[in-house]
Short mmCIF file of C-alpha atoms and ligand atoms in Angstrom, two decimals:
data_model
loop_
_atom_site.label_atom_id
_atom_site.label_comp_id
_atom_site.label_asym_id
_atom_site.label_seq_id
_atom_site.Cartn_x
_atom_site.Cartn_y
_atom_site.Cartn_z
CA MET A 1 -25.55 6.10 0.27
CA SER A 2 -28.70 5.30 2.27
CA GLU A 3 -28.51 3.34 5.53
CA LEU A 4 -30.83 0.73 4.03
CA LYS A 5 -28.41 0.17 1.14
CA ARG A 6 -25.43 -0.05 3.48
CA GLN A 7 -27.11 -2.86 5.39
CA SER A 8 -28.14 -4.79 2.33
CA GLU A 9 -25.14 -4.38 0.05
CA ILE A 10 -21.41 -4.67 0.33
CA THR A 11 -19.80 -1.23 0.76
CA MET A 12 -17.31 0.37 -1.60
CA LEU A 13 -14.54 -0.26 0.97
CA GLU A 14 -15.40 -3.96 1.20
CA THR A 15 -15.56 -4.13 -2.60
CA ALA A 16 -12.11 -2.52 -2.97
CA ARG A 17 -10.71 -4.99 -0.40
CA HIS A 18 -12.44 -7.91 -2.11
CA PHE A 19 -10.77 -7.23 -5.47
CA PHE A 20 -7.44 -6.67 -3.75
CA ASP A 21 -7.81 -10.08 -2.05
CA VAL A 22 -8.67 -11.77 -5.36
CA ALA A 23 -5.59 -10.22 -7.02
CA ALA A 24 -3.38 -11.03 -4.01
CA GLU A 25 -4.51 -14.67 -4.16
CA ARG A 26 -3.78 -14.94 -7.90
CA LEU A 27 -0.37 -13.32 -7.40
CA LYS A 28 0.32 -15.52 -4.34
CA LEU A 29 1.28 -12.38 -2.45
CA GLU A 30 3.18 -13.04 0.79
CA ALA A 31 1.19 -12.46 4.01
CA PRO A 32 3.06 -9.35 5.31
CA LEU A 33 2.54 -7.59 1.97
CA ARG A 34 -1.17 -8.45 2.02
CA THR A 35 -1.53 -6.85 5.45
CA LEU A 36 0.52 -3.82 4.40
CA LEU A 37 -1.55 -3.13 1.28
CA ARG A 38 -4.98 -4.01 2.65
CA TYR A 39 -5.01 -1.03 5.03
CA PRO A 40 -4.07 2.64 4.59
CA LYS A 41 -0.80 3.93 5.95
CA ARG A 42 -2.27 7.08 7.46
CA LYS A 43 -5.76 8.34 8.37
CA LEU A 44 -6.13 11.88 9.63
CA ILE A 45 -9.37 13.24 11.13
CA VAL A 46 -9.53 16.99 11.74
CA VAL A 47 -12.24 19.02 13.46
CA PHE A 48 -12.07 22.78 13.15
CA PRO A 49 -14.17 25.87 13.92
CA ILE A 50 -15.40 28.25 11.22
CA ALA A 51 -16.88 31.73 11.66
CA MET A 52 -20.17 31.68 9.74
CA ASP A 53 -21.71 34.68 7.96
CA ASP A 54 -24.46 35.02 10.61
CA GLY A 55 -21.87 35.51 13.37
CA SER A 56 -22.13 31.95 14.77
CA VAL A 57 -19.25 29.46 14.97
CA GLN A 58 -19.71 25.97 13.51
CA HIS A 59 -17.40 22.98 13.74
CA PHE A 60 -16.63 20.90 10.64
CA GLU A 61 -15.05 17.45 10.36
CA GLY A 62 -12.56 16.67 7.60
CA TYR A 63 -10.41 13.69 6.61
CA ARG A 64 -7.29 12.85 4.66
CA VAL A 65 -6.38 9.23 4.07
CA GLN A 66 -3.11 8.14 2.48
CA HIS A 67 -3.22 4.55 1.34
CA HIS A 68 0.35 3.86 0.28
CA PRO A 69 3.31 5.99 -0.82
CA ILE A 70 5.25 3.01 -2.20
CA LEU A 71 5.48 4.12 -5.84
CA GLY A 72 5.80 7.81 -4.97
CA PRO A 73 3.89 10.57 -3.18
CA THR A 74 0.21 9.89 -2.64
CA LYS A 75 -2.37 11.60 -4.81
CA GLY A 76 -6.13 12.07 -4.69
CA GLY A 77 -9.01 14.52 -4.66
CA ILE A 78 -10.80 16.40 -1.91
CA ARG A 79 -14.58 16.13 -1.80
CA TYR A 80 -17.10 18.33 -0.02
CA HIS A 81 -20.37 16.51 0.68
CA PRO A 82 -22.74 16.02 3.63
CA ASP A 83 -22.33 12.21 3.34
CA VAL A 84 -18.52 12.16 3.31
CA SER A 85 -17.24 9.66 5.89
CA LEU A 86 -13.87 8.29 6.92
CA GLU A 87 -14.86 4.92 5.42
CA GLU A 88 -15.78 6.44 2.06
CA VAL A 89 -12.55 8.46 1.94
CA GLU A 90 -10.57 5.34 2.83
CA ALA A 91 -12.20 3.34 0.02
CA LEU A 92 -11.51 6.11 -2.49
CA ALA A 93 -7.87 6.39 -1.32
CA ILE A 94 -7.39 2.65 -1.91
CA LEU A 95 -8.94 2.93 -5.39
CA MET A 96 -6.49 5.76 -6.16
CA THR A 97 -3.50 3.52 -5.37
CA TRP A 98 -4.66 0.89 -7.84
CA LYS A 99 -5.69 3.50 -10.43
CA CYS A 100 -2.24 5.15 -10.36
CA ALA A 101 -0.57 1.74 -10.58
CA VAL A 102 -2.66 0.64 -13.61
CA ALA A 103 -1.72 3.90 -15.36
CA GLN A 104 1.94 3.45 -14.33
CA LEU A 105 2.08 6.84 -12.60
CA PRO A 106 4.71 7.37 -9.89
CA PHE A 107 2.05 7.91 -7.19
CA GLY A 108 0.26 6.11 -4.40
CA GLY A 109 -3.37 6.76 -3.53
CA ALA A 110 -4.97 9.27 -1.17
CA LYS A 111 -8.30 11.02 -0.73
CA GLY A 112 -9.71 13.80 1.41
CA GLY A 113 -13.05 15.23 2.31
CA VAL A 114 -14.96 17.66 4.49
CA LYS A 115 -18.45 16.81 5.76
CA CYS A 116 -20.40 19.88 4.65
CA ASN A 117 -23.06 20.94 2.17
CA PRO A 118 -21.53 23.50 -0.21
CA LEU A 119 -25.00 24.21 -1.67
CA GLU A 120 -25.98 25.78 1.67
CA LEU A 121 -22.74 27.73 2.22
CA SER A 122 -21.69 31.18 0.98
CA VAL A 123 -18.50 31.61 -1.07
CA GLY A 124 -16.89 33.24 1.98
CA GLU A 125 -17.78 30.28 4.19
CA ILE A 126 -16.46 27.80 1.60
CA GLU A 127 -13.21 29.78 1.40
CA ARG A 128 -12.79 29.80 5.20
CA ILE A 129 -13.52 26.03 5.38
CA THR A 130 -11.05 25.34 2.56
CA ARG A 131 -8.23 27.42 4.02
CA ARG A 132 -8.68 26.06 7.55
CA TYR A 133 -8.96 22.44 6.32
CA ALA A 134 -5.80 23.03 4.23
CA ALA A 135 -3.98 24.37 7.30
CA GLU A 136 -5.12 21.35 9.35
CA ILE A 137 -3.88 18.77 6.82
CA ALA A 138 -0.78 20.80 5.83
CA PRO A 139 1.63 18.70 7.98
CA ILE A 140 1.03 15.67 5.75
CA ILE A 141 0.70 17.47 2.38
CA GLY A 142 3.50 18.44 -0.02
CA PRO A 143 4.70 18.05 -3.63
CA GLU A 144 6.77 15.03 -2.59
CA ILE A 145 4.43 13.75 0.14
CA ASP A 146 0.77 13.94 -0.83
CA ILE A 147 -0.77 16.00 -3.63
CA PRO A 148 -4.51 16.85 -3.43
CA ALA A 149 -6.79 17.58 -6.40
CA PRO A 150 -10.47 18.47 -6.96
CA ASP A 151 -13.29 15.98 -6.48
CA VAL A 152 -17.05 16.29 -5.93
CA PHE A 153 -17.99 19.95 -5.18
CA THR A 154 -14.41 21.23 -5.28
CA GLY A 155 -12.65 22.72 -8.29
CA GLU A 156 -9.86 25.03 -9.38
CA ARG A 157 -11.09 27.81 -7.07
CA GLU A 158 -10.59 25.61 -3.97
CA MET A 159 -7.24 24.32 -5.31
CA ALA A 160 -6.02 27.93 -5.67
CA TRP A 161 -6.99 28.67 -2.03
CA ILE A 162 -5.22 25.48 -0.84
CA VAL A 163 -1.98 26.22 -2.70
CA ASP A 164 -2.05 29.79 -1.41
CA THR A 165 -2.69 28.77 2.21
CA ILE A 166 -0.09 26.00 2.42
CA SER A 167 2.53 28.07 0.54
CA MET A 168 2.07 30.76 3.24
CA HIS A 169 2.54 28.15 5.97
CA HIS A 170 5.83 27.14 4.35
CA ASN A 171 6.95 30.77 4.10
CA SER A 172 7.13 30.18 0.34
CA THR A 173 6.01 32.56 -2.39
CA PHE A 174 4.27 29.75 -4.25
CA MET A 175 4.48 25.93 -4.33
CA PRO A 176 2.72 24.98 -7.58
CA GLY A 177 3.37 21.21 -7.36
CA LEU A 178 1.41 21.06 -4.10
CA VAL A 179 -2.02 20.46 -5.67
CA THR A 180 -3.27 19.75 -9.19
CA GLY A 181 -6.43 20.93 -10.91
CA LYS A 182 -5.37 24.55 -10.38
CA PRO A 183 -6.38 27.44 -12.66
CA LYS A 184 -4.02 27.69 -15.65
CA VAL A 185 -2.76 31.06 -14.48
CA LEU A 186 -1.43 29.28 -11.35
CA GLY A 187 0.24 26.40 -13.20
CA GLY A 188 -2.78 24.29 -14.13
CA SER A 189 -2.45 22.07 -17.19
CA GLU A 190 -4.05 22.35 -20.58
CA GLY A 191 -6.59 19.59 -21.06
CA ARG A 192 -7.29 18.89 -17.37
CA ASP A 193 -10.99 19.86 -17.59
CA ALA A 194 -11.95 17.17 -20.07
CA ALA A 195 -9.17 14.71 -19.17
CA THR A 196 -11.33 12.07 -17.47
CA GLY A 197 -13.87 12.03 -20.30
CA ARG A 198 -11.15 12.09 -22.93
CA GLY A 199 -9.17 9.29 -21.27
CA GLY A 200 -12.37 7.24 -20.94
CA TYR A 201 -13.05 7.80 -24.63
CA PHE A 202 -9.59 6.47 -25.61
CA VAL A 203 -10.16 3.34 -23.50
CA LEU A 204 -13.65 2.89 -24.98
CA GLN A 205 -12.22 3.07 -28.53
CA GLU A 206 -9.67 0.36 -27.70
CA THR A 207 -12.32 -1.86 -26.07
CA LEU A 208 -14.67 -1.57 -29.06
CA LYS A 209 -11.81 -2.52 -31.40
CA GLN A 210 -11.22 -5.70 -29.39
CA LEU A 211 -14.94 -6.51 -29.37
CA ASN A 212 -15.32 -5.81 -33.10
CA MET A 213 -17.88 -3.16 -32.31
CA LYS A 214 -18.16 0.22 -34.01
CA LEU A 215 -18.67 3.53 -32.25
CA GLU A 216 -20.39 4.95 -35.36
CA GLY A 217 -24.11 4.54 -34.79
CA ALA A 218 -23.69 2.95 -31.33
CA ARG A 219 -26.39 4.00 -28.85
CA VAL A 220 -24.91 5.64 -25.76
CA ALA A 221 -26.60 6.48 -22.42
CA VAL A 222 -24.79 8.62 -19.84
CA GLN A 223 -25.73 8.96 -16.16
CA GLY A 224 -24.46 12.26 -14.69
CA PHE A 225 -23.94 15.33 -16.84
CA GLY A 226 -21.24 17.18 -14.89
CA ASN A 227 -17.62 17.54 -15.89
CA VAL A 228 -17.10 13.87 -16.77
CA GLY A 229 -20.54 12.93 -18.12
CA SER A 230 -20.87 15.91 -20.43
CA SER A 231 -17.35 15.45 -21.85
CA ILE A 232 -17.75 11.74 -22.63
CA ALA A 233 -21.15 12.48 -24.21
CA ARG A 234 -19.53 15.08 -26.45
CA PHE A 235 -16.58 12.86 -27.44
CA CYS A 236 -18.88 9.92 -28.24
CA VAL A 237 -21.12 12.07 -30.47
CA GLU A 238 -18.07 13.57 -32.20
CA GLY A 239 -16.94 9.96 -32.80
CA GLY A 240 -20.23 9.13 -34.56
CA ALA A 241 -22.22 7.56 -31.70
CA LYS A 242 -25.87 8.36 -31.00
CA LEU A 243 -26.49 9.80 -27.52
CA ILE A 244 -29.96 8.48 -26.65
CA GLY A 245 -30.24 9.42 -22.97
CA VAL A 246 -28.59 11.47 -20.22
CA SER A 247 -29.50 12.27 -16.62
CA ASP A 248 -28.41 14.23 -13.59
CA ALA A 249 -29.43 14.40 -9.94
CA ARG A 250 -32.76 15.95 -10.91
CA GLY A 251 -33.84 13.47 -13.60
CA GLY A 252 -33.19 12.23 -17.10
CA ILE A 253 -34.07 12.74 -20.76
CA TYR A 254 -34.42 10.35 -23.68
CA ASN A 255 -34.59 10.68 -27.44
CA PRO A 256 -34.03 7.54 -29.57
CA LYS A 257 -33.14 9.76 -32.56
CA GLY A 258 -30.21 11.25 -30.65
CA LEU A 259 -29.48 14.21 -28.38
CA ASP A 260 -27.11 17.09 -29.08
CA PRO A 261 -24.78 17.22 -26.03
CA ILE A 262 -23.95 20.90 -26.64
CA ALA A 263 -27.63 21.90 -26.69
CA VAL A 264 -28.28 19.78 -23.56
CA LYS A 265 -25.34 21.47 -21.77
CA GLU A 266 -26.69 24.85 -22.78
CA HIS A 267 -30.13 23.92 -21.38
CA GLU A 268 -28.49 22.63 -18.17
CA ARG A 269 -26.52 25.87 -17.75
CA ARG A 270 -29.72 27.90 -18.11
CA THR A 271 -32.04 25.79 -15.95
CA GLY A 272 -29.70 23.94 -13.58
CA SER A 273 -30.63 20.50 -14.95
CA VAL A 274 -30.82 18.43 -18.13
CA ALA A 275 -34.46 17.66 -17.25
CA ARG A 276 -37.13 19.00 -19.60
CA CYS A 277 -34.72 19.80 -22.43
CA LYS A 278 -36.80 20.33 -25.57
CA GLU A 279 -37.68 17.47 -27.94
CA THR A 280 -36.96 14.85 -25.27
CA GLU A 281 -38.96 12.39 -23.22
CA THR A 282 -38.61 12.58 -19.44
CA ILE A 283 -37.16 9.47 -17.78
CA THR A 284 -35.94 8.65 -14.27
CA ASN A 285 -32.36 7.81 -13.40
CA GLN A 286 -33.41 4.19 -12.96
CA GLU A 287 -34.93 4.13 -16.45
CA LEU A 288 -31.79 5.69 -17.90
CA LEU A 289 -29.64 2.89 -16.47
CA GLU A 290 -32.02 0.31 -17.90
CA LEU A 291 -32.25 1.78 -21.43
CA GLU A 292 -31.59 -0.59 -24.32
CA CYS A 293 -28.24 0.73 -25.60
CA ASP A 294 -24.79 -0.38 -26.71
CA ILE A 295 -22.74 1.66 -24.25
CA LEU A 296 -23.80 2.73 -20.76
CA VAL A 297 -21.63 5.29 -18.98
CA PRO A 298 -22.21 5.75 -15.24
CA ALA A 299 -20.58 9.16 -14.64
CA ALA A 300 -22.35 10.39 -11.49
CA ILE A 301 -21.82 8.80 -8.09
CA GLU A 302 -21.06 5.42 -6.51
CA ASP A 303 -23.42 2.44 -6.06
CA GLN A 304 -25.74 3.06 -9.00
CA ILE A 305 -25.73 -0.43 -10.53
CA THR A 306 -26.84 -2.66 -7.68
CA LYS A 307 -28.18 -6.15 -7.20
CA SER A 308 -31.71 -4.78 -7.64
CA ASN A 309 -31.16 -3.36 -11.15
CA ALA A 310 -28.17 -5.34 -12.52
CA SER A 311 -30.42 -7.94 -14.14
CA LYS A 312 -32.27 -5.14 -15.98
CA ILE A 313 -29.23 -3.43 -17.52
CA ARG A 314 -29.41 -3.81 -21.33
CA ALA A 315 -26.04 -2.36 -22.45
CA LYS A 316 -23.29 -4.37 -24.14
CA VAL A 317 -20.44 -2.31 -22.70
CA ILE A 318 -20.37 -0.38 -19.40
CA LEU A 319 -17.73 2.34 -19.15
CA GLU A 320 -17.32 3.20 -15.45
CA LEU A 321 -16.31 6.84 -15.35
CA ALA A 322 -17.69 7.38 -11.83
CA ASN A 323 -15.75 5.87 -8.95
CA GLY A 324 -17.38 2.69 -7.63
CA PRO A 325 -20.66 2.90 -9.61
CA THR A 326 -21.18 -0.90 -9.55
CA THR A 327 -21.60 -2.83 -6.31
CA LEU A 328 -19.85 -6.16 -5.88
CA GLU A 329 -23.10 -8.16 -6.13
CA ALA A 330 -24.07 -6.28 -9.31
CA ASP A 331 -20.62 -6.83 -10.80
CA ARG A 332 -21.11 -10.59 -10.55
CA VAL A 333 -24.55 -10.38 -12.20
CA LEU A 334 -23.20 -8.28 -15.11
CA TYR A 335 -20.29 -10.69 -15.60
CA ASP A 336 -22.59 -13.73 -15.62
CA ARG A 337 -24.77 -11.97 -18.21
CA GLY A 338 -21.74 -11.53 -20.50
CA MET A 339 -21.52 -7.74 -20.29
CA VAL A 340 -18.16 -6.06 -20.66
CA VAL A 341 -17.48 -3.71 -17.75
CA ILE A 342 -14.52 -1.34 -18.19
CA PRO A 343 -13.61 -0.82 -14.53
CA ASP A 344 -13.29 2.59 -12.89
CA ILE A 345 -9.60 2.18 -12.01
CA LEU A 346 -8.86 1.91 -15.73
CA ALA A 347 -11.72 3.87 -17.34
CA ASN A 348 -11.46 7.09 -15.33
CA SER A 349 -7.68 7.22 -14.88
CA GLY A 350 -7.37 9.99 -17.52
CA GLY A 351 -8.05 12.59 -14.81
CA VAL A 352 -5.18 11.57 -12.55
CA THR A 353 -2.96 11.05 -15.60
CA VAL A 354 -3.32 14.69 -16.67
CA SER A 355 -2.93 15.67 -12.99
CA TYR A 356 0.39 13.84 -13.15
CA PHE A 357 1.26 15.86 -16.29
CA GLU A 358 0.36 19.05 -14.37
CA TRP A 359 2.64 18.08 -11.49
CA VAL A 360 5.48 17.30 -13.92
CA GLN A 361 5.02 20.68 -15.67
CA ASP A 362 4.89 22.53 -12.33
CA ARG A 363 8.11 20.92 -11.16
CA ALA A 364 9.85 21.88 -14.41
CA PHE A 365 8.16 25.32 -14.60
CA TYR A 366 7.68 24.53 -18.28
CA PHE A 367 4.21 24.15 -19.79
CA TRP A 368 2.96 21.95 -22.62
CA SER A 369 0.53 22.69 -25.45
CA ALA A 370 -2.98 21.18 -25.44
CA ASP A 371 -1.91 18.92 -28.35
CA ARG A 372 1.03 17.54 -26.45
CA VAL A 373 -1.16 16.81 -23.38
CA ASP A 374 -3.71 15.06 -25.60
CA ARG A 375 -1.13 12.93 -27.42
CA ARG A 376 0.52 11.85 -24.18
CA LEU A 377 -2.83 11.11 -22.54
CA ARG A 378 -3.76 8.85 -25.46
CA ARG A 379 -0.44 7.02 -25.17
CA PHE A 380 -0.87 6.44 -21.43
CA MET A 381 -4.50 5.31 -21.75
CA VAL A 382 -3.88 2.96 -24.67
CA SER A 383 -0.97 1.26 -22.93
CA ALA A 384 -2.93 0.97 -19.64
CA PHE A 385 -5.77 -0.63 -21.59
CA GLN A 386 -3.40 -3.06 -23.32
CA ARG A 387 -1.85 -4.16 -20.01
CA VAL A 388 -5.30 -4.86 -18.56
CA TRP A 389 -6.69 -6.51 -21.71
CA GLU A 390 -3.67 -8.83 -22.05
CA MET A 391 -3.88 -9.78 -18.36
CA ALA A 392 -7.60 -10.56 -18.76
CA GLN A 393 -6.84 -12.85 -21.73
CA ARG A 394 -3.91 -14.54 -20.04
CA GLU A 395 -5.65 -15.16 -16.69
CA ARG A 396 -9.12 -15.67 -18.25
CA VAL A 397 -10.70 -13.13 -15.92
CA ASP A 398 -12.91 -10.07 -16.32
CA LEU A 399 -11.35 -6.64 -16.88
CA ARG A 400 -11.82 -5.51 -13.27
CA THR A 401 -9.99 -8.51 -11.84
CA ALA A 402 -7.31 -8.07 -14.51
CA ALA A 403 -6.86 -4.38 -13.65
CA TYR A 404 -6.43 -5.24 -9.97
CA ILE A 405 -3.88 -7.96 -10.79
CA VAL A 406 -1.87 -5.48 -12.92
CA ALA A 407 -2.04 -2.83 -10.18
CA VAL A 408 -1.35 -5.00 -7.13
CA ASP A 409 1.54 -6.72 -8.92
CA ARG A 410 3.20 -3.37 -9.69
CA VAL A 411 2.85 -2.03 -6.15
CA ALA A 412 3.97 -5.36 -4.64
CA ARG A 413 7.09 -5.46 -6.84
CA ALA A 414 7.97 -1.91 -5.79
CA ALA A 415 7.39 -2.74 -2.10
CA ARG A 416 9.65 -5.81 -2.34
CA ALA A 417 12.36 -3.79 -4.11
CA ARG A 418 12.25 -1.13 -1.38
CA GLY A 419 12.46 -3.81 1.34
CA LEU A 420 11.30 -3.67 4.92
CA TYR A 421 12.39 -0.77 7.14
CA ALA A 422 11.75 -2.39 10.52
P1 NAD B 501 -19.70 16.77 -11.21
O1 NAD B 501 -20.05 17.25 -9.84
O2 NAD B 501 -19.17 17.70 -12.22
O3 NAD B 501 -20.98 16.03 -11.88
C1 NAD B 501 -21.71 15.04 -11.22
C2 NAD B 501 -22.99 14.81 -12.03
O4 NAD B 501 -23.70 13.71 -11.43
C3 NAD B 501 -23.96 15.99 -12.02
O5 NAD B 501 -24.61 16.08 -13.26
C4 NAD B 501 -24.97 15.59 -10.93
O6 NAD B 501 -26.23 16.21 -11.09
C5 NAD B 501 -25.05 14.11 -11.19
N1 NAD B 501 -25.58 13.36 -10.04
C6 NAD B 501 -25.31 13.54 -8.73
N2 NAD B 501 -26.05 12.68 -8.01
C7 NAD B 501 -26.76 11.94 -8.89
C8 NAD B 501 -27.69 10.89 -8.76
N3 NAD B 501 -28.04 10.42 -7.57
N4 NAD B 501 -28.23 10.37 -9.89
C9 NAD B 501 -27.87 10.85 -11.10
N5 NAD B 501 -27.01 11.84 -11.28
C10 NAD B 501 -26.46 12.38 -10.19
O7 NAD B 501 -18.69 15.55 -10.93
P2 NAD B 501 -17.64 14.94 -11.96
O8 NAD B 501 -16.32 15.58 -11.75
O9 NAD B 501 -18.24 14.88 -13.33
O10 NAD B 501 -17.50 13.45 -11.37
C11 NAD B 501 -18.45 12.43 -11.67
C12 NAD B 501 -17.90 11.10 -11.18
O11 NAD B 501 -16.65 10.84 -11.82
C13 NAD B 501 -17.63 11.01 -9.67
O12 NAD B 501 -17.88 9.67 -9.26
C14 NAD B 501 -16.14 11.29 -9.57
O13 NAD B 501 -15.56 10.74 -8.39
C15 NAD B 501 -15.67 10.56 -10.83
N6 NAD B 501 -14.37 11.03 -11.31
C16 NAD B 501 -14.19 12.33 -11.66
C17 NAD B 501 -12.94 12.73 -12.14
C18 NAD B 501 -12.71 14.14 -12.59
O14 NAD B 501 -11.65 14.40 -13.17
N7 NAD B 501 -13.65 15.05 -12.41
C19 NAD B 501 -11.88 11.81 -12.22
C20 NAD B 501 -12.11 10.47 -11.87
C21 NAD B 501 -13.36 10.09 -11.41
#
């Protein structure tokens, strides 16, 4: 996020705290619980040296924030990015707590990150950073303590290195429940790759039913064409929708007659971007967000719908698959304009739900078929949606406020039941 933006708009951390405060107020949460849940339980900063390929030694800074282990061990991804900061990791850890609670998973929220630019590092350097970072955070990681997963610029390769490194530190042959998002050969789950897009699709179907809207023929625009963006695009087209625009970090494409997500993915694999895919018009990311469409899916990074473009958004439904894509100011504008925003903590919880399935399978050393994962994911997503939708109707609030009320209420009830260890 640019410095300019930080000064002019409320940050993701402030936004997460704002919605917590709104929910706490509605639930009349007692003051000690408000203080407990407003701040993370544990924030770890690590600085470590890495031998670089050119013979030099560079120091890297990493973080792991655990918001609250009230419902169970904490859970959340590890991101590698030059802009990673303690504040960003803290905000994402808090979002994870509420996301797990909405989905009724037995987890609290956590997040981790290393400030680095993987695009400028060799595979060997990334492996050394990953293993050393894993060793540094190992004292607070474990299958019953805190379970990492992939996030931006990390994937199953890094998860395999982490599980290997920490298992060695524990003098164990292999601790599969330590991280999720692992390769299948190391206990990864069927269906994890497309889980976030698939879960988002289930929630979208339920929302459209409530709004009396049809997916068949609906115009869909998707920002971000990575793991999440390309899967939701594919599921929507398979469901009969018309994909009219997609974009990535390098630009966007538009075709009112409809794009084929498989052909676009193929083009992106070959060229490194969706830009300039044949039979499309070139558009900017800003233009993509402002396309006249029925469903807009931000599936890239945070803070994309802001106070400067919220009044220009022309979608009926916004499915937030990215974390924190809408700023607080923009959220108010969208609400006042009557748009239905399916909030991140509900919309993208399919990823952590299948991570939960992976952890369950690893602990039982018994693995499920892709069909079973899919059926169970649908069940979890539909019931999470129903809880949030019913709360929104009952309290006459938007879906984001409703999702926070559902989540904060669940964590607060668990905290009260556990009592105070003073
Ligand atoms: P990814 O790295 O696979 O893809 C990210 C996509 O966003 C890429 O196409 C990239 O080019 C594009 N992008 C990056 N910066 C952009 C910009 N400024 N403008 C437009 N496009 C840009 O990541 P992903 O796993 O698909 O995650 C996408 C979002 O979904 C992130 O916010 C992530 O935190 C969130 N999320 C992911 C999962 C998951 O299971 N992968 C789960 C929950 C939430």
